[in-house]
Short mmCIF file of C-alpha atoms and ligand atoms in Angstrom, two decimals:
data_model
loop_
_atom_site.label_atom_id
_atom_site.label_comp_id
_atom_site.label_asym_id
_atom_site.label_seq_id
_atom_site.Cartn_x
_atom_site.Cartn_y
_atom_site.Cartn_z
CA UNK A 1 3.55 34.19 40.53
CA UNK A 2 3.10 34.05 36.73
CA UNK A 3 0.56 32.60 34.82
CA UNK A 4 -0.60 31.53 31.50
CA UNK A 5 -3.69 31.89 30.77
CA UNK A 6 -4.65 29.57 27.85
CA UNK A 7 -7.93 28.95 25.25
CA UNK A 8 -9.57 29.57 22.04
CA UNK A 9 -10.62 32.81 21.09
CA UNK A 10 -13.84 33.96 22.93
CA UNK A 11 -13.26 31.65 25.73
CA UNK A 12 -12.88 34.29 28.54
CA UNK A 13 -9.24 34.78 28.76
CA UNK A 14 -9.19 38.83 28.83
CA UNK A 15 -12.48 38.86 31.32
CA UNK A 16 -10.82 36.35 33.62
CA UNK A 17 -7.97 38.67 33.01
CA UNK A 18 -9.71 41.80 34.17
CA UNK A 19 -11.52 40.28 37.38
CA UNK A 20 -7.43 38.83 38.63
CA UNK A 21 -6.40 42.22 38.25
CA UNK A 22 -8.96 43.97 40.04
CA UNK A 23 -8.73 41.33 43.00
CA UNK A 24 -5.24 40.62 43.39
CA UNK A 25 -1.25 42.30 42.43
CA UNK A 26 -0.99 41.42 38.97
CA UNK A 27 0.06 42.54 35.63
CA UNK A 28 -1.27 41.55 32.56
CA UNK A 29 0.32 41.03 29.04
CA UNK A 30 -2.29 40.59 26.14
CA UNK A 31 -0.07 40.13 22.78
CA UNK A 32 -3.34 40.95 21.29
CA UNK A 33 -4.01 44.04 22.64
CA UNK A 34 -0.58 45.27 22.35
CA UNK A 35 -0.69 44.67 18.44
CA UNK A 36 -4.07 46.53 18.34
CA UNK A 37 -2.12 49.03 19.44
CA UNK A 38 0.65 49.19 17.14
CA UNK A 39 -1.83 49.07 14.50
CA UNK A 40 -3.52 52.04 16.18
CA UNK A 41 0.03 53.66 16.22
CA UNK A 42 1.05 53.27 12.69
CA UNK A 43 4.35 50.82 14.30
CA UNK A 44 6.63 49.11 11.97
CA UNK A 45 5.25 46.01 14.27
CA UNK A 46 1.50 47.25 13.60
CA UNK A 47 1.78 47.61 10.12
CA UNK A 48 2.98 43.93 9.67
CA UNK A 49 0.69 42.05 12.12
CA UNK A 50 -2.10 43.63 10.46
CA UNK A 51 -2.79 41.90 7.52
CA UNK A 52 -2.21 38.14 9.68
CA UNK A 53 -5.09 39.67 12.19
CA UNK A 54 -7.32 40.63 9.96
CA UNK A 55 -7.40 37.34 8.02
CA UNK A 56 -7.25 35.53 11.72
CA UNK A 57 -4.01 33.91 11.29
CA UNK A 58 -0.99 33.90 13.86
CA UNK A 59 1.90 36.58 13.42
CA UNK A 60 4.85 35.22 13.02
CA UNK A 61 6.88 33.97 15.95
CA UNK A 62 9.78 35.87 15.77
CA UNK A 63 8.25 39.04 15.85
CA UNK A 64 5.84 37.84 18.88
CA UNK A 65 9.16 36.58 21.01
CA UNK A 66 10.88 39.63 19.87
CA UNK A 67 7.56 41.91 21.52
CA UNK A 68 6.99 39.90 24.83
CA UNK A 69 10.90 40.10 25.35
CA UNK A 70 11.29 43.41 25.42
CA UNK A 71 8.02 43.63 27.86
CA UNK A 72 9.40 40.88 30.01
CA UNK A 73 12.60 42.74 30.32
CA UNK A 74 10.72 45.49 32.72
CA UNK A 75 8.45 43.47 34.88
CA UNK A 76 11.64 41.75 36.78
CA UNK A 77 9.83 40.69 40.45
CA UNK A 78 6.26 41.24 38.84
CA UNK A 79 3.44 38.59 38.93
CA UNK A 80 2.23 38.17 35.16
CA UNK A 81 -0.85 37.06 33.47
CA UNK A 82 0.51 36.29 29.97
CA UNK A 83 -3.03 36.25 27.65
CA UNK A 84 -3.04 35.12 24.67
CA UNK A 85 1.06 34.16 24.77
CA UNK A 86 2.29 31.68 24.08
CA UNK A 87 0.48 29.86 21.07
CA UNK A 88 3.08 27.71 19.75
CA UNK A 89 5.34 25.23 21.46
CA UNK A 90 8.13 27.56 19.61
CA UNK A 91 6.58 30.78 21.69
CA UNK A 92 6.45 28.36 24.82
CA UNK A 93 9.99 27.36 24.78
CA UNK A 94 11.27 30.79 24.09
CA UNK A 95 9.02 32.28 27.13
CA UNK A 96 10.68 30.11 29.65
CA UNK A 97 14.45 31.02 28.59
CA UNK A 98 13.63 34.73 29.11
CA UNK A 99 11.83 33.93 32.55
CA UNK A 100 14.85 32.20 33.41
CA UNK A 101 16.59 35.29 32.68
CA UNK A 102 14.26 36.90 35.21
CA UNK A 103 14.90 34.06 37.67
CA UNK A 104 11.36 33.82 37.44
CA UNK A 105 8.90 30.55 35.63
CA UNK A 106 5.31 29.81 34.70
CA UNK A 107 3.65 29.01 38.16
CA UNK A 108 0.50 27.26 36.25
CA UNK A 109 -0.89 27.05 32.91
CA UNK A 110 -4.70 27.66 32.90
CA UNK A 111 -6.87 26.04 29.98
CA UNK A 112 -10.13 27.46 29.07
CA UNK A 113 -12.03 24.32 28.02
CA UNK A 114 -14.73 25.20 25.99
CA UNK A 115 -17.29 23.71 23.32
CA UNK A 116 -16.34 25.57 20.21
CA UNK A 117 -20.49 26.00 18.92
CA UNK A 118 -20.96 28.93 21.46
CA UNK A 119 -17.67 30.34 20.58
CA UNK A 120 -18.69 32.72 17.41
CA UNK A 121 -21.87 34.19 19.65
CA UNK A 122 -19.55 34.94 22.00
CA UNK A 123 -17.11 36.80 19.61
CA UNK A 124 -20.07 38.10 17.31
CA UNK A 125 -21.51 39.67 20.13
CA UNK A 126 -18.71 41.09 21.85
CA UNK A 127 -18.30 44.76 22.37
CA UNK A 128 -14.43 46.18 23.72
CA UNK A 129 -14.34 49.95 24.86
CA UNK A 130 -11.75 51.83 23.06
CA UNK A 131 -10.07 53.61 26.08
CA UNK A 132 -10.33 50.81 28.90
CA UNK A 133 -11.04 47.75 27.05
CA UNK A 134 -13.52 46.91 29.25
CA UNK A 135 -15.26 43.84 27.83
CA UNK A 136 -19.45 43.49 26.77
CA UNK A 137 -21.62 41.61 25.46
CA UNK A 138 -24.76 42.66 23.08
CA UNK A 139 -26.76 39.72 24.82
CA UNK A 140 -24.89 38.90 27.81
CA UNK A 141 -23.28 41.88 28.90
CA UNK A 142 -24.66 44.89 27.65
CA UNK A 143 -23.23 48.13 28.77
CA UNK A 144 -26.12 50.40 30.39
CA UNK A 145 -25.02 53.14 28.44
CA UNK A 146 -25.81 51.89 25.04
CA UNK A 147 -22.54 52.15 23.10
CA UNK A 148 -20.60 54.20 25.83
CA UNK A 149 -18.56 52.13 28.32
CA UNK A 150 -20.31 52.68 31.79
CA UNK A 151 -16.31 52.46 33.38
CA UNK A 152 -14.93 54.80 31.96
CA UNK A 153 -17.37 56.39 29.06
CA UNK A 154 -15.31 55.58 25.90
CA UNK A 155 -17.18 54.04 22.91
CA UNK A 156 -17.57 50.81 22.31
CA UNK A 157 -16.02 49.32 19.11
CA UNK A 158 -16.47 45.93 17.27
CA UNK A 159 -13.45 44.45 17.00
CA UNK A 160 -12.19 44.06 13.09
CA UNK A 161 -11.43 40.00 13.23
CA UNK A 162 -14.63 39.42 15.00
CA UNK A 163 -16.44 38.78 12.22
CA UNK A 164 -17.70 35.17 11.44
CA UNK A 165 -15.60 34.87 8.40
CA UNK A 166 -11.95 35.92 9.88
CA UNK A 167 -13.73 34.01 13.30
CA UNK A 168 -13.37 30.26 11.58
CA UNK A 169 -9.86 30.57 10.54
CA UNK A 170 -8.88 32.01 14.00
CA UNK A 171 -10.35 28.91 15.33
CA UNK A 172 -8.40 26.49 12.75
CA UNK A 173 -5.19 28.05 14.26
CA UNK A 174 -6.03 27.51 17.54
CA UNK A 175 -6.58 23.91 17.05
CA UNK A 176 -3.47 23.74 14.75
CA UNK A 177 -0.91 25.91 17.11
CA UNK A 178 -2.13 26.35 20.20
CA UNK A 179 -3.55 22.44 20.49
CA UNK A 180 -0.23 21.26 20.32
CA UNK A 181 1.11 24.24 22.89
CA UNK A 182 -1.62 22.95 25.60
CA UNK A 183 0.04 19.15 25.09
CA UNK A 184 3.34 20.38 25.19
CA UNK A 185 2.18 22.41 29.44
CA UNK A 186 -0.17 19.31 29.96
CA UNK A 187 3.50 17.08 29.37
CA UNK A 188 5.37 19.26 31.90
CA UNK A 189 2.64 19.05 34.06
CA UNK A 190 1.59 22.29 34.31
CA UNK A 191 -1.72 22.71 32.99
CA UNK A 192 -4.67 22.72 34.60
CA UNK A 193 -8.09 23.20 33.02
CA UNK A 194 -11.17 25.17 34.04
CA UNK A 195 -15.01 24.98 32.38
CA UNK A 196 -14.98 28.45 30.67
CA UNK A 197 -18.66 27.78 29.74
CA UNK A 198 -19.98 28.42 33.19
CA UNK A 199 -20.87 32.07 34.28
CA UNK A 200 -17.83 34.28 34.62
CA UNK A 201 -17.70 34.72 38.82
CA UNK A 202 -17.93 31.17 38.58
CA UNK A 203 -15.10 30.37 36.19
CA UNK A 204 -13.54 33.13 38.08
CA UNK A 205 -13.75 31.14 41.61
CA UNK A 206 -12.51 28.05 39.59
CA UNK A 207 -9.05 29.78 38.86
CA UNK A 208 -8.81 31.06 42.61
CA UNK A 209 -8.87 27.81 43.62
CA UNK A 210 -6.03 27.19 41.52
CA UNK A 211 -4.31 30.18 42.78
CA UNK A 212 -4.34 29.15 46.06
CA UNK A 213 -3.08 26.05 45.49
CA UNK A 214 -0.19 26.75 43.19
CA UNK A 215 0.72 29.09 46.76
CA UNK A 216 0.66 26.65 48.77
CA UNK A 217 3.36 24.79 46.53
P1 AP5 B 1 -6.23 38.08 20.92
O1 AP5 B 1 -6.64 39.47 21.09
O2 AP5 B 1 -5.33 37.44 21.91
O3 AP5 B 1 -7.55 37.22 20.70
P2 AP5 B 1 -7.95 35.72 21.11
O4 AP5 B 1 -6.93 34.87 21.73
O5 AP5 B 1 -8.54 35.23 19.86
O6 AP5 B 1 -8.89 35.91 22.29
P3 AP5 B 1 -10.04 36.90 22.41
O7 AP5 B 1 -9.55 38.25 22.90
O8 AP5 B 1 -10.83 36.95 21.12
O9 AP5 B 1 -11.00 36.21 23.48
P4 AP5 B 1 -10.91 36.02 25.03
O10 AP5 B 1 -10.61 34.61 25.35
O11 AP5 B 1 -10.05 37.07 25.67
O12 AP5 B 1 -12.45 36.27 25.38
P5 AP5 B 1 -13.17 37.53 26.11
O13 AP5 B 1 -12.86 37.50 27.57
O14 AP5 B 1 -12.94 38.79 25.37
O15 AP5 B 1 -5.48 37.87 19.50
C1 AP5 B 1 -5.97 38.50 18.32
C2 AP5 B 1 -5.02 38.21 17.17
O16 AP5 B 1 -3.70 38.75 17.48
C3 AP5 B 1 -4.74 36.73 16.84
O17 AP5 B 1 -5.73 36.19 15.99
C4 AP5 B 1 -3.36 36.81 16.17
O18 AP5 B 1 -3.48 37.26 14.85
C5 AP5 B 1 -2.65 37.90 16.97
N1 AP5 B 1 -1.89 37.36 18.11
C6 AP5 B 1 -2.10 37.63 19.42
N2 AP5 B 1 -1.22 36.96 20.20
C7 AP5 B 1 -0.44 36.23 19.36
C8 AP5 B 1 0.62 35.32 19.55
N3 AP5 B 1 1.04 35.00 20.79
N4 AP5 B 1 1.17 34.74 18.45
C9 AP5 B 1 0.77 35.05 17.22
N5 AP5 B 1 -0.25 35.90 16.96
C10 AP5 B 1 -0.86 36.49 18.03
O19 AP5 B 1 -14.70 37.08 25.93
C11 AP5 B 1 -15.34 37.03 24.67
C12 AP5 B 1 -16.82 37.38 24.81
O20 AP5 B 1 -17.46 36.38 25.61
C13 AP5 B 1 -17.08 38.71 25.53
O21 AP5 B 1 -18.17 39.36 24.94
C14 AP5 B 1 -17.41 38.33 26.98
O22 AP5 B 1 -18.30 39.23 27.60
C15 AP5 B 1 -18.03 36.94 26.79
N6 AP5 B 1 -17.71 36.03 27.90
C16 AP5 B 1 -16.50 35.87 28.51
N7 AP5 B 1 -16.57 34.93 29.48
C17 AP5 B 1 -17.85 34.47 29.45
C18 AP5 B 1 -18.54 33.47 30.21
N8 AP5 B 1 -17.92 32.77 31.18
N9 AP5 B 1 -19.84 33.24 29.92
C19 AP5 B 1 -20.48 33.95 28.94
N10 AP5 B 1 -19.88 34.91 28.20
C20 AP5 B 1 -18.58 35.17 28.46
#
């Protein structure tokens, strides 16, 4: 089964993310960890996404189809979480050709819904460990080790577009890009929406539920 899951930044995408893969057989692609990574590596890819990231706006499409094609390319029979792909209708039409190439589809699109007021304490406050990328929070999640993630015991890091400046203009993209890319699922009738302000077990129970429906057909 593949999935999508879908939602402004801070919503809970990579957490949900984390608690799937614990539980059940999945992989997970995060386009935004990946280009934290070529940044991290000094990439050709890295060095261009990084000025879009850091002022919170979207890198280009072409390089992002380019990316999740070659990933897609190795994960023939896999079940996929794709976070944080697609966020344009452009993106969305491109990921179901290379499925198709796969033999494989999007099983169900998941929407975070969320009131966009709590979404820069969430982002302001979040804390990502630099090995594991284990996710915290300051207030909500603290890590009992202080800056040190109790997983795995890498440090902690702030994340660079995370700031409430860069924050605003990620969140103008969403509604610009990505608002349009949630129509375009809801049309094909594939979306279906969670709360992503509730608690994260129970957000996470929400999306089981969905799970085991999309398996029962
Ligand atoms: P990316 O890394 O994908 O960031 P994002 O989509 O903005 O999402 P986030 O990772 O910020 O949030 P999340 O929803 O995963 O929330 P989390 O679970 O961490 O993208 C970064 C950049 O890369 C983009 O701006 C763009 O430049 C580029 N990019 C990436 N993909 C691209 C693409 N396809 N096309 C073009 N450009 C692309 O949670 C956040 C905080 O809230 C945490 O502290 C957590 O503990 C807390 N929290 C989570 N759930 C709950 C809950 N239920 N209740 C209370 N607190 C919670």
């Amino acid at each position: 089964m593949n999935i999508i899951l879908i939602g402004a930044p801070g919503s809970g995408k990579g957490t949900q993310s984390r608690l799937l893969i614990d539980k059940y057989n999945f992989v997970q692609l995060s386009t935004g960890d990946v280009l934290r990574a070529a940044i991290a590596n000094k990439t050709d890819v890295g060095f261009s996404a990084k000025s879009y990231m850091d002022q919170g706006k979207l890198v280009p499409d072409e390089v992002m189809i380019a990316l999740v094609e070659d990933y897609i390319l190795g994960q023939k029979g896999k079940s996929v979480i794709f976070d944080g792909f697609p966020r344009t209708v452009a993106q969305a039409k491109s990921l179901d050709l290379m499925l198709e190439k796969n033999a494989a589809q999007i099983d169900k699109v998941i929407y975070f819904k969320i009131n966009p007021q709590i979404l820069v304490k969430r982002l302001t406050g979040r804390r990502t460990c630099s090995q594991c990328g284990e996710i915290y929070h300051v207030e909500t999640k603290p890590s009992s080790k202080g800056h040190i993630c109790e997983k795995c015991g890498g440090s902690l890091v702030h994340r660079a577009d995370d700031r409430e400046e860069v924050i605003g203009e990620r969140l103008a993209q969403f509604e610009k890009n990505t608002g349009p890319t949630i129509e375009f699922y809801r049309g094909l009738k594939r979306l279906v929406e969670v709360d992503s302000m509730s608690e994260p077990d129970v957000v996470f129970k929400e999306i089981e539920k969905v799970l085991a429906l999309a398996n029962k057909g």
